[in-house]
Structure formats: C-alpha cells, structure tokens
GROMACS .gro file of C-alpha atoms in nm:
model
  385
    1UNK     CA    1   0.000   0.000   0.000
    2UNK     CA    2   0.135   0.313  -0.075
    3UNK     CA    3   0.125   0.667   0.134
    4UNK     CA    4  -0.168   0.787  -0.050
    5UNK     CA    5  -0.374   0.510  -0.004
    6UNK     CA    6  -0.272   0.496   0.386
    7UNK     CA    7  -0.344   0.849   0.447
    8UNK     CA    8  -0.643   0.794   0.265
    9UNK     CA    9  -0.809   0.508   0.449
   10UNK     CA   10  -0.671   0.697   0.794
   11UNK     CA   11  -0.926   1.045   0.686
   12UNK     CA   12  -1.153   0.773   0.608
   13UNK     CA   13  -1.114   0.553   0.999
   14UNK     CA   14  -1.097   0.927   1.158
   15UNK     CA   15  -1.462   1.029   1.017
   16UNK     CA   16  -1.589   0.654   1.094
   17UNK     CA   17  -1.450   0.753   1.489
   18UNK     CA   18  -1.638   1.095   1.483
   19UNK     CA   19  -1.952   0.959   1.366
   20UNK     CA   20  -1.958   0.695   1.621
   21UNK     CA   21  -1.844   0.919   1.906
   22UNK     CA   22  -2.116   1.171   1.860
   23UNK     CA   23  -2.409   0.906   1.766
   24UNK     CA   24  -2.303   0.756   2.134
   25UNK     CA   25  -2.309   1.110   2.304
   26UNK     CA   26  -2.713   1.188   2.112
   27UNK     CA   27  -2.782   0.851   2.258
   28UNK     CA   28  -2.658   0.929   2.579
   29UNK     CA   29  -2.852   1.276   2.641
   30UNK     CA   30  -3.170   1.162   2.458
   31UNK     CA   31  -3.139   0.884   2.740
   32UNK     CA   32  -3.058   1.092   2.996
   33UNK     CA   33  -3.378   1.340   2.915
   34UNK     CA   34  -3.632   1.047   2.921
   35UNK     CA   35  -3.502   0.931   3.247
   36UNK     CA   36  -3.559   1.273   3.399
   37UNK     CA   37  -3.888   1.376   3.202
   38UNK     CA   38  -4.043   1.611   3.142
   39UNK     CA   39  -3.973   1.766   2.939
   40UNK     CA   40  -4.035   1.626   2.594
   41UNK     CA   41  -4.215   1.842   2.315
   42UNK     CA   42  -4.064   2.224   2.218
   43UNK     CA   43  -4.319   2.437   2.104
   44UNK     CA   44  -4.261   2.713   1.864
   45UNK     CA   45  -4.378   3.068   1.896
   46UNK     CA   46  -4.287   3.295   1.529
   47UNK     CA   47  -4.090   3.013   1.454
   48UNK     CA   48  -3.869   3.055   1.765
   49UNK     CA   49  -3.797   2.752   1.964
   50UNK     CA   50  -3.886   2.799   2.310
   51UNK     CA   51  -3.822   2.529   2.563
   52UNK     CA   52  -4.021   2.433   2.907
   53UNK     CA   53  -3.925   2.627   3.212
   54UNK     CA   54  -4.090   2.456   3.446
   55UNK     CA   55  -3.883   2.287   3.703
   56UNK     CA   56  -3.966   1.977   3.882
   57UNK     CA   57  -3.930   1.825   4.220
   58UNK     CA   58  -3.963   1.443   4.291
   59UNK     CA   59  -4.145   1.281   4.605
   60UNK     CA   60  -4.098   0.924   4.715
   61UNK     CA   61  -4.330   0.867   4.999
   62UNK     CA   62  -4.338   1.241   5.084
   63UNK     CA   63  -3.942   1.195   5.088
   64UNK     CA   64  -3.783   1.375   4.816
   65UNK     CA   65  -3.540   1.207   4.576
   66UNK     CA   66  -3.326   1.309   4.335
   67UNK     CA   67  -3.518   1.165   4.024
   68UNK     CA   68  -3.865   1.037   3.912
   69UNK     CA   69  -3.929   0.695   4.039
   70UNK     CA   70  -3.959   0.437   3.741
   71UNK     CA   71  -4.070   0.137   3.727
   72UNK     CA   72  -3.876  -0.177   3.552
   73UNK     CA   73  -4.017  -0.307   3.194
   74UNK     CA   74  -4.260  -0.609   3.259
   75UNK     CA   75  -4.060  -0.944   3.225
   76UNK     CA   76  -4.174  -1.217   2.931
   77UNK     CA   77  -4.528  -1.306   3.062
   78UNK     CA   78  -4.626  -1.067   3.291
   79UNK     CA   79  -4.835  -0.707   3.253
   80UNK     CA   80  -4.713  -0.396   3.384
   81UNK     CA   81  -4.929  -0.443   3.682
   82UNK     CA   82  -4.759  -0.756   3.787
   83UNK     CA   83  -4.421  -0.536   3.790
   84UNK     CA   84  -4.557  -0.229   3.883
   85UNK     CA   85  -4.322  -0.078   4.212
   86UNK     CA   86  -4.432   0.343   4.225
   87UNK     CA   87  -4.743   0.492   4.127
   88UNK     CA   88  -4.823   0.832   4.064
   89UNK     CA   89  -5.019   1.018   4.332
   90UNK     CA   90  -5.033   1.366   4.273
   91UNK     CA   91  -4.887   1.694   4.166
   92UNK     CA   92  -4.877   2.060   4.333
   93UNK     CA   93  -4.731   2.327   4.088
   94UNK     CA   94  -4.701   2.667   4.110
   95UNK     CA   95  -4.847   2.996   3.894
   96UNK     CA   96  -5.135   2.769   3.890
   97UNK     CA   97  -4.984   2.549   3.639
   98UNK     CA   98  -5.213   2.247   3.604
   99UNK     CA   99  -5.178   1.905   3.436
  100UNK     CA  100  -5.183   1.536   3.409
  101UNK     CA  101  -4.976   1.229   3.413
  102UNK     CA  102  -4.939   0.997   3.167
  103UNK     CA  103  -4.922   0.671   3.266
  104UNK     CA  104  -4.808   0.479   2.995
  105UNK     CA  105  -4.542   0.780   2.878
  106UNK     CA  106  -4.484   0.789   3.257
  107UNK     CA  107  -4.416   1.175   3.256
  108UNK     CA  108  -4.609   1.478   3.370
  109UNK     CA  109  -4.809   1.682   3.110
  110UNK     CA  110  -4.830   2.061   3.212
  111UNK     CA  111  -5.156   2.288   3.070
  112UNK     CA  112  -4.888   2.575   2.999
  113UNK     CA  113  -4.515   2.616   2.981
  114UNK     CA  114  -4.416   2.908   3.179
  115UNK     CA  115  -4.164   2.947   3.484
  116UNK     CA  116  -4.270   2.765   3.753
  117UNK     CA  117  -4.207   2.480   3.945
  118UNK     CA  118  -4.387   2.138   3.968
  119UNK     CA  119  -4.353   1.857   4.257
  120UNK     CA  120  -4.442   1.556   4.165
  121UNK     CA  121  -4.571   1.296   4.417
  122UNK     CA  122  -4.547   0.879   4.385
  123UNK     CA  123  -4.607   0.637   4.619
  124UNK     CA  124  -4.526   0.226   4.632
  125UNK     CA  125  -4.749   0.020   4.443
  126UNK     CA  126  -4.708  -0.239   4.737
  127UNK     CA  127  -4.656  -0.290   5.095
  128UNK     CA  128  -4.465  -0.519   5.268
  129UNK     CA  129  -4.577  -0.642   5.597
  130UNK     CA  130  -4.339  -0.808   5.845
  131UNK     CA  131  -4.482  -1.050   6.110
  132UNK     CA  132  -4.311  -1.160   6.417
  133UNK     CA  133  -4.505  -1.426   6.539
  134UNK     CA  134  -4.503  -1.606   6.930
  135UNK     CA  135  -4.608  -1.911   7.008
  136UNK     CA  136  -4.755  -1.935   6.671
  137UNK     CA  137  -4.657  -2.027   6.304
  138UNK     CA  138  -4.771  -1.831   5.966
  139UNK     CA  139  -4.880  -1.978   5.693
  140UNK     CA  140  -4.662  -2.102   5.422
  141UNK     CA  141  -4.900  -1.917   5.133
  142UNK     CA  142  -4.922  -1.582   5.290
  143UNK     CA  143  -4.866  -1.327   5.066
  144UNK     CA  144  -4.700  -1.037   5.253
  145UNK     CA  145  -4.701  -0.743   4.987
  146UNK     CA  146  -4.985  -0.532   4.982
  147UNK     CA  147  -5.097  -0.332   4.738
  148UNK     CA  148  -5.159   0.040   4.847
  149UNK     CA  149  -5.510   0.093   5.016
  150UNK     CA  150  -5.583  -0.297   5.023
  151UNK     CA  151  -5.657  -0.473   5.342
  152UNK     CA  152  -5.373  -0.706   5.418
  153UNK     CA  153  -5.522  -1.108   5.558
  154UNK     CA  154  -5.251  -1.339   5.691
  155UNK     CA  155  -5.309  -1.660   5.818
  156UNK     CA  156  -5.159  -1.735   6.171
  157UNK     CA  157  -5.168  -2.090   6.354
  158UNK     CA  158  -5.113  -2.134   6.756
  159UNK     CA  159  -4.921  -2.311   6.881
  160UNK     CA  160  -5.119  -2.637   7.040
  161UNK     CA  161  -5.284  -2.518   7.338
  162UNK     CA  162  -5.252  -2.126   7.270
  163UNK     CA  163  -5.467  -1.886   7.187
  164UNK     CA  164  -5.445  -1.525   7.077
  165UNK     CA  165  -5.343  -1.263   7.330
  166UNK     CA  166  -5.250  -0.926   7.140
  167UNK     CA  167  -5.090  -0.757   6.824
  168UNK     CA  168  -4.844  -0.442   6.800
  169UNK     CA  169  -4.805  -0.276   6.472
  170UNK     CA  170  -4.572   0.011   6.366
  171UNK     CA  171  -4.701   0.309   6.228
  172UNK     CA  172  -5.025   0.307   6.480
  173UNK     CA  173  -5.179   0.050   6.275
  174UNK     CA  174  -5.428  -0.198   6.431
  175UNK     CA  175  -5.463  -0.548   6.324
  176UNK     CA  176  -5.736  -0.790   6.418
  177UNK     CA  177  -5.758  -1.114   6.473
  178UNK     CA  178  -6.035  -1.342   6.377
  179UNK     CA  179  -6.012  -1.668   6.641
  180UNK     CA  180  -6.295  -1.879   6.434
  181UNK     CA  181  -6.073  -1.881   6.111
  182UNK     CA  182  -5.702  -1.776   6.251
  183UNK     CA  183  -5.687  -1.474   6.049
  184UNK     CA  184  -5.496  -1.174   6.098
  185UNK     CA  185  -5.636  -0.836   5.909
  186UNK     CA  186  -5.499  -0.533   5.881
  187UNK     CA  187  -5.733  -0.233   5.669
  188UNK     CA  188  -5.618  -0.015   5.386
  189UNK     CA  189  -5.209  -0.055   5.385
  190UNK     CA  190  -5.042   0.214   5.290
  191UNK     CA  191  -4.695   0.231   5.462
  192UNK     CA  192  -4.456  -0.092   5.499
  193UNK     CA  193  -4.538  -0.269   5.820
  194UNK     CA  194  -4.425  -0.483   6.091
  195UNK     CA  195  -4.595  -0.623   6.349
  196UNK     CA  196  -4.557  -0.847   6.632
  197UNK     CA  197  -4.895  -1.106   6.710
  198UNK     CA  198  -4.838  -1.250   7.087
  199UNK     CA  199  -5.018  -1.621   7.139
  200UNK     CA  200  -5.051  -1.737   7.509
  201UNK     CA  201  -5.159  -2.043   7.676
  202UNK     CA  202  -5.537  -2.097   7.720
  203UNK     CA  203  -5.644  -2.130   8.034
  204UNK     CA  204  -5.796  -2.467   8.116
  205UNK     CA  205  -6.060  -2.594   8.430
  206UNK     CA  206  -6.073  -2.890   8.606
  207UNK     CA  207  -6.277  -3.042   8.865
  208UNK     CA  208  -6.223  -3.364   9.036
  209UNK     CA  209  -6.497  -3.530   9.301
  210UNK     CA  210  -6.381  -3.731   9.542
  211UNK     CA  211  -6.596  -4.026   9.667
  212UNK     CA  212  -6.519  -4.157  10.037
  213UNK     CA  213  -6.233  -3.965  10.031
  214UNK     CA  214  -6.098  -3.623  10.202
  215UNK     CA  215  -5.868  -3.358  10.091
  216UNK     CA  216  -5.785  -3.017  10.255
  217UNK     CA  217  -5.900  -2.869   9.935
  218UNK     CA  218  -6.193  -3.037   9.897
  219UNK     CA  219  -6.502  -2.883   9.971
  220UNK     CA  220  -6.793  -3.113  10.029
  221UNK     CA  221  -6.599  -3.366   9.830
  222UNK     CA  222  -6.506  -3.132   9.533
  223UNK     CA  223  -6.294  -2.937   9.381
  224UNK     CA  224  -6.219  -2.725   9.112
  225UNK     CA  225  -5.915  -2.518   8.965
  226UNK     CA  226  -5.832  -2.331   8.628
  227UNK     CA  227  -5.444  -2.431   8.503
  228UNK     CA  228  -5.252  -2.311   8.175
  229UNK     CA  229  -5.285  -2.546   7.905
  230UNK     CA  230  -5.018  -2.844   7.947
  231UNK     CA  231  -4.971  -2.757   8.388
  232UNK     CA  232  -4.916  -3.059   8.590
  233UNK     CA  233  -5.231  -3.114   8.866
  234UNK     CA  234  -5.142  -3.267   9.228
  235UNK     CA  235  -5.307  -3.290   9.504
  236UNK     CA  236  -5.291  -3.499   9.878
  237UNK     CA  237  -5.599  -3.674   9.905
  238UNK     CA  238  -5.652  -3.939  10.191
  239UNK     CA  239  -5.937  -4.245  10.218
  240UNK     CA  240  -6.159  -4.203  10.478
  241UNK     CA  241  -6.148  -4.493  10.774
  242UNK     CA  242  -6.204  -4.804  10.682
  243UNK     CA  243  -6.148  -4.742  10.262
  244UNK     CA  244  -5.886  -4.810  10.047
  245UNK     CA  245  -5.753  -4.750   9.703
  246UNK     CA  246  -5.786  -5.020   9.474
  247UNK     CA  247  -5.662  -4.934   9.120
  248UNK     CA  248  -5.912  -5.027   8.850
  249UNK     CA  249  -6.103  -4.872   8.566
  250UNK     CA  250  -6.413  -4.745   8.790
  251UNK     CA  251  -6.165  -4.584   9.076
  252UNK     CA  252  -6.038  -4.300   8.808
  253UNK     CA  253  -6.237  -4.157   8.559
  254UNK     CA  254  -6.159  -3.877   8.346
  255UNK     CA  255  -6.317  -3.719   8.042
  256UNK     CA  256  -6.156  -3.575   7.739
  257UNK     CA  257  -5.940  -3.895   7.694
  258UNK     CA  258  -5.740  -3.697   8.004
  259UNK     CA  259  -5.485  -3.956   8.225
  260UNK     CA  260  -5.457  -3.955   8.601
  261UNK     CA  261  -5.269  -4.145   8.846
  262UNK     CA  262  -5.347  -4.221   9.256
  263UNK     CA  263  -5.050  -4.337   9.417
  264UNK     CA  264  -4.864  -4.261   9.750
  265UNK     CA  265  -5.195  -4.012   9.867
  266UNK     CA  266  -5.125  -3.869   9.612
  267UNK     CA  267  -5.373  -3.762   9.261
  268UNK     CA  268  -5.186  -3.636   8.985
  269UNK     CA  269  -5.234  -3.563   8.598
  270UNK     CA  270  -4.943  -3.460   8.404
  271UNK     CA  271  -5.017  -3.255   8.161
  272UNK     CA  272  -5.360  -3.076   8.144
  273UNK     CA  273  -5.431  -3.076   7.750
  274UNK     CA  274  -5.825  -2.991   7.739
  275UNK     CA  275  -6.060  -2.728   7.899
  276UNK     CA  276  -6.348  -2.848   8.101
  277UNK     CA  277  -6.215  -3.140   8.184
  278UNK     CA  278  -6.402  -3.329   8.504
  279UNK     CA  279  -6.242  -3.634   8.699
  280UNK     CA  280  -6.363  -3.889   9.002
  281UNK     CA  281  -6.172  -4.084   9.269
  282UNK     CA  282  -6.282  -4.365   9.437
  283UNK     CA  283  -6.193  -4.515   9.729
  284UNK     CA  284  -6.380  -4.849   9.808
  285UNK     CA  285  -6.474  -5.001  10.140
  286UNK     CA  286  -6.155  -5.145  10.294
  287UNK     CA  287  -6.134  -5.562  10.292
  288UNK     CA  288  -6.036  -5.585  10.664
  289UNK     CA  289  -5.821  -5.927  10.715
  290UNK     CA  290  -5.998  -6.138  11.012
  291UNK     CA  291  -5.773  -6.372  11.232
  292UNK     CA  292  -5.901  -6.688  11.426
  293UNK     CA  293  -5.896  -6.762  11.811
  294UNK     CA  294  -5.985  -7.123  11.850
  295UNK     CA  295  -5.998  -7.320  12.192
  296UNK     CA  296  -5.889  -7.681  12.121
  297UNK     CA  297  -5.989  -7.862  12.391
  298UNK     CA  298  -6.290  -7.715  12.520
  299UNK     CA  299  -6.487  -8.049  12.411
  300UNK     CA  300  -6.245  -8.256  12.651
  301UNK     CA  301  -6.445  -8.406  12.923
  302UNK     CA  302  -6.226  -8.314  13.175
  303UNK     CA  303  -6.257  -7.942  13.119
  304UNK     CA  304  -6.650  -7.994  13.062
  305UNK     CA  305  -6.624  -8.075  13.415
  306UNK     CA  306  -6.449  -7.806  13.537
  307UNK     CA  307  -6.529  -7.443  13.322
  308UNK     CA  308  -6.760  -7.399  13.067
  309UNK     CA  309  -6.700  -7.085  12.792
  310UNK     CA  310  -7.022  -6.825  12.900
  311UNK     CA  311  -6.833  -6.525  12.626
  312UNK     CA  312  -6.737  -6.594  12.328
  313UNK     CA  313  -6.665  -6.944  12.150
  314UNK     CA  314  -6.417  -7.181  12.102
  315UNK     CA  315  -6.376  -7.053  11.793
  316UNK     CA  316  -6.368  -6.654  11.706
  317UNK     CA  317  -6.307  -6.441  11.425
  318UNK     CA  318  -6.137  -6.114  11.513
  319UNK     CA  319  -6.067  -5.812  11.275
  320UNK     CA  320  -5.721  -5.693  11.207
  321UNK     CA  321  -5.570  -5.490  11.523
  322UNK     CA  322  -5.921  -5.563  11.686
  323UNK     CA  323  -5.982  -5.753  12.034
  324UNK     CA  324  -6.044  -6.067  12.130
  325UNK     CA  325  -6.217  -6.150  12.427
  326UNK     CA  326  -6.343  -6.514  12.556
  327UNK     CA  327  -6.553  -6.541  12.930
  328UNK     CA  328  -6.485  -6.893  13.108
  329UNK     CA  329  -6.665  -6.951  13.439
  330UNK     CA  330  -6.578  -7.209  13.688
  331UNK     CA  331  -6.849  -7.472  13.764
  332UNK     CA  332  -6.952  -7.570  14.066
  333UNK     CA  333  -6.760  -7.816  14.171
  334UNK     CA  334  -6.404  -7.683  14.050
  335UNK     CA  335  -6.518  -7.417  14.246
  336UNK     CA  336  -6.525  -7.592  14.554
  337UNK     CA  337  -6.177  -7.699  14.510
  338UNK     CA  338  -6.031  -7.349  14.483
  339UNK     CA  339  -5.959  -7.455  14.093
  340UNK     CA  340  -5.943  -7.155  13.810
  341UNK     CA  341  -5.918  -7.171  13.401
  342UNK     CA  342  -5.594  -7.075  13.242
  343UNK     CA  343  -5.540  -7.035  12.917
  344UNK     CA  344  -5.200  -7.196  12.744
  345UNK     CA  345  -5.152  -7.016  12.385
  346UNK     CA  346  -4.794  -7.036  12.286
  347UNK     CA  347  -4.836  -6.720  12.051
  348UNK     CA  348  -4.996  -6.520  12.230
  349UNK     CA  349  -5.079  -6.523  12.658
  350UNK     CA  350  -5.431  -6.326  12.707
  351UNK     CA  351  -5.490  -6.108  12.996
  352UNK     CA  352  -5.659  -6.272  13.242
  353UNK     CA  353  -5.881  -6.044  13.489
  354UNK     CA  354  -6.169  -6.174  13.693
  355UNK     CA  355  -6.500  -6.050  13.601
  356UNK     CA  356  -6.717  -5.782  13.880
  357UNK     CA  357  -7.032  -5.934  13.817
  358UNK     CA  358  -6.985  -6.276  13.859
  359UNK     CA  359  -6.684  -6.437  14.086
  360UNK     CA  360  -6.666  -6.746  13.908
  361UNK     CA  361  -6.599  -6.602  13.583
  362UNK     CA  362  -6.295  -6.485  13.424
  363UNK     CA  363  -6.232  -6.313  13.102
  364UNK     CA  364  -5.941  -6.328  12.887
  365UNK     CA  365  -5.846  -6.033  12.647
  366UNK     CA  366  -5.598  -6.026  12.343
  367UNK     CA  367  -5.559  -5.683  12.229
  368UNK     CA  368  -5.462  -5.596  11.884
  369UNK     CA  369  -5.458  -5.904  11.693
  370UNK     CA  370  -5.243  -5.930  11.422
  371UNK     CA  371  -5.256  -6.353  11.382
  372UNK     CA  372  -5.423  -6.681  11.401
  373UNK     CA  373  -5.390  -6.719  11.807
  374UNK     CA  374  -5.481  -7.139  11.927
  375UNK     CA  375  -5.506  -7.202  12.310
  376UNK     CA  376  -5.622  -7.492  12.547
  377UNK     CA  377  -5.793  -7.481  12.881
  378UNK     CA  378  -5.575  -7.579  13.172
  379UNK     CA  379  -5.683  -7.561  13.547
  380UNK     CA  380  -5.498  -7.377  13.792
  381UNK     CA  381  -5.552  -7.381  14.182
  382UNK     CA  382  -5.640  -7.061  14.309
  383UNK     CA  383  -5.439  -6.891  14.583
  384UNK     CA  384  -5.554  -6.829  14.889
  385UNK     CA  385  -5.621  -6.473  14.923
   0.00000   0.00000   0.00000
C-alpha cells in the first residue's frame, strides 16, 4: 500500500470515529432526558424555539429524591401491573400550572409552559408487611405485599394449646384477629409494616370429686381449679377410715381422653391438654383381714367338768388390730376346790382379769390381733387370798 492510499483510508477511519463518538453522546442525552422527564415536546412561537421552564421536584413517599421513580419493563409473561413498584399520586405546581400524568409515557403533562415549578408525588405500588409471630406459626401461602389501600389477611396458627393474646403494629396500625378462622387483618395498607402477634396459653378448668375420700382442698368432696394449658395437677388426698384405694377402671375416671394417676396419697395428671375437663376418685370399702382364736380342747371331758366358755366361742373371728375377748366360768364343783381356768396359747398369753359381776368367771383379752392365736384350757388352783 502506498502513502496515499494509507493516508487515505486513515481520513476515512478518523470520520468513521467521529460519527460513532457523537451518535453515542445523542444517545446518551436523549437517554438521559427520558429518564428525567419532562420535558419532551418544544413548542414554537414565530418560529422561535422555546423550551419548558418549568422545574420539577420528585417525592418518594413524601421523601424527596433526586429523580422520578420508574418502574422496571414487565418481564416475558407478565403485565405492567404484575411489575408495577411506584405509582403516581399527585402533583402541586405553582403559577397555577395544572396538568396530568401519563401513565403509559410515565411523565407529567403541564396545561402551559411558563416558569414555575412542579412537585411531583409517587407512592409504592405495594406494601410489605413483616410479622413476628409467638407461640404461633404463619402460613406457608401468605402473601406479605400489599398493594396500596388494600386490606392485608394473613393466616396465623397457635401453637397447640394457645390462643391469641394481642398484636403491635408500627405506624399506629391496628390489626385484628379473627379466632374462628385464625386470620390476621390489617385495613387499607399504605406504609410498609411490621408487626408483632403475641399467642398465650389458654387457660384450662378442672374439677375432680372425690368419693369416700378427704382432701384439705376439697369442699364437700369437690374441687375445682383453672391451670394453663399443658400444667401438671397434684393434690394430697386421703381415704376415709375403713377405705382403700384399689386401682381399677371405675376408681379413676376422666373425660376428654385426660390420664390420672393415685398413688402414695397422692392424685396427679401430668399434663392438662383440654378445657373443662371433670375427673372422680374412688376409694372403696376397705377388705379388713380377720384372724381366728380357736380353743382346742374345750370339748375334753375333763374341762366340761371343770369351766364352761359363757363369752365368746371356742372358735372366734377377730378383725385386724381388733380384740379378742373369751368369758370362762368355773363350775360348781371346781369351784369348791379353789380350781381356776388358764389359758395356754404359745403365741400369744391373754390377759386374764376376773369379772365384777360374777366371781366365778374370768375373762381373757388379746388386744390388737395381728394372727391366728390357738389355746387350750388348763386348770390352775387358786391362791388363797
């Protein structure tokens, strides 16, 4: 190639570079002017341009900003709705300027252009509300973005046992909850939001009656109390004399499906889990263990001769820790020979007394007895007094 051709195709490069350079720089401030519309048409007047002098002022949630808020282009299969973040609220301009917005241009349209100045006001499209939730759980499918104005539902769960105590919202908002469906509702959105929705336990009653039984909390063989949801119950509760408690399906009964226990004096449930619930304790009468006194030779003819049993029997059935007592009276004859009954029991020796009303009796008493007690009749020659 020579020199003329180079410095030829280098004019010809230069004027490619300029071109390029100032097609980027129109593209650039034609840019810059739609992202900070208006303005857009120029009017003519004699044919003399003359440009807009209005000046404008941009509001973000009564916040100003430094440019008009603009929304993103929809994405493949959505409307501008779905994507919309701002939306225009309203304008305040000066000289009594007046106009209106277009939405789909998204810019302001003035009624004249003179000096003056024009604020511009947008607000979110959508809310978000922020839930802090105790001793409860939200809903997977709540939708937490609110469009402006619309009353904002969210679905809240107790825990198991809970119920709904209070909610605190920023911004003075109220929310209110519906128990019947679990629903939280705030009206007509139109700041972002957080709130905090406080579950406590529910508060349960019980009653138990006690049958044959006594308690120090028992009032004519009731009582009643009103626990949190999941407390322990305990109480002393004692038989009355002469019952016991025999564990079986009729001694403890409890609705709601609701578990108790007797043991030790002692009734217990361990975990209250349903309101209203109403229990009974039965003690039954006691099965009182009977021991035997038997006399085994009272049918000897030797004794027939001598004492004869006038209390009692040769054979007697005494309760538990109860007394025995057997009367033997001297007959006549062992009388006259000064001869009185004994008694030989190698468990257990009886008291032997001699009885006020009748000299020629004696009683025998075996206190508290805790066993089968066998004895024979002996004589014994009575000391002169």
């Amino acid at each position: 190639m020579n020199y003329k051709a180079f410095k030829i195709l280098s004019i010809f490069v230069a004027i490619l570079l300029v071109f390029s350079c100032t097609l980027t720089a129109l593209g650039y401030i034609t840019n810059k002017n739609k992202n900070n519309l208006p303005p857009k048409p120029i009017e003519t007047e004699n044919g003399t341009i003359v440009e807009r002098n209005i000046k404008y002022k941009y509001y973000l949630e009564n916040e100003e900003v430094d440019s008009i808020p603009t929304n993103p282009k929809p994405e493949e299969n959505s409307t501008a709705e779905d994507q919309l973040v701002y939306k225009f609220d309203q304008y305040n301009c000066t000289e009594g300027v007046t106009g209106n917005f277009n939405q789909e241009e998204w810019r302001f349209i003035p009624s004249k252009d003179i000096d003056a100045t024009c604020e511009l006001y947008f607000t979110k499209a959508r809310y978000e509300v922020k839930l802090t939730v105790i001793k409860g759980e939200p809903d997977e499918n709540n939708n937490y973005f609110v469009e402006r104005y619309k009353d904002g539902e969210f679905k809240i769960n107790p825990n198991d046992g809970y119920e709904f105590s209070e909610s605190q919202c920023s911004n003075d908002k109220i929310a209110n909850y519906d128990k019947s469906k679990n629903i939280l509702k705030i009206s007509a959105v139109n700041s972002d939001i957080t709130c905090k929705v406080t579950f406590i336990p529910r508060k349960l009653t019980f009653s138990l009656e006690v049958k044959n039984g006594k308690c120090d909390s028992c009032v004519q063989g009731k009582l009643t109390s009103t626990v949190n949801y999941g407390d322990s119950i305990s109480y002393i509760i004692y038989p009355q004399d002469k019952y016991e408690f025999v564990k079986g399906k009729d001694t403890i009964k409890c609705n709601n499906n609701q578990e108790a226990d007797y043991s030790s004096n002692n009734f217990s449930i361990g975990a209250l889990t349903a309101n209203n619930t109403k229990c009974s304790l039965t003690f039954t009468k006691a099965t009182v263990k009977k021991y035997k006194i038997s006399i085994t030779n009272s049918e000897d003819e030797n004794i027939k001769e001598m004492f004869t049993i006038s209390q009692g029997s040769d054979e007697m059935l005494v309760e538990e820790g109860g007394t025995g007592e057997l009367g033997i009276t001297v007959l006549e004859g062992a009388a006259a020979e000064g001869v009185i009954p004994k008694l030989n029991c190698p468990t257990r020796i009886p008291e032997r007394s001699q009885s006020a009303g009748n000299k020629d009796e004696y009683k025998f008493v075996w206190m508290n007895v805790t066993q089968d007690i066998k004895c024979t009749i002996d004589k014994e020659v009575k000391l002169n007094e």
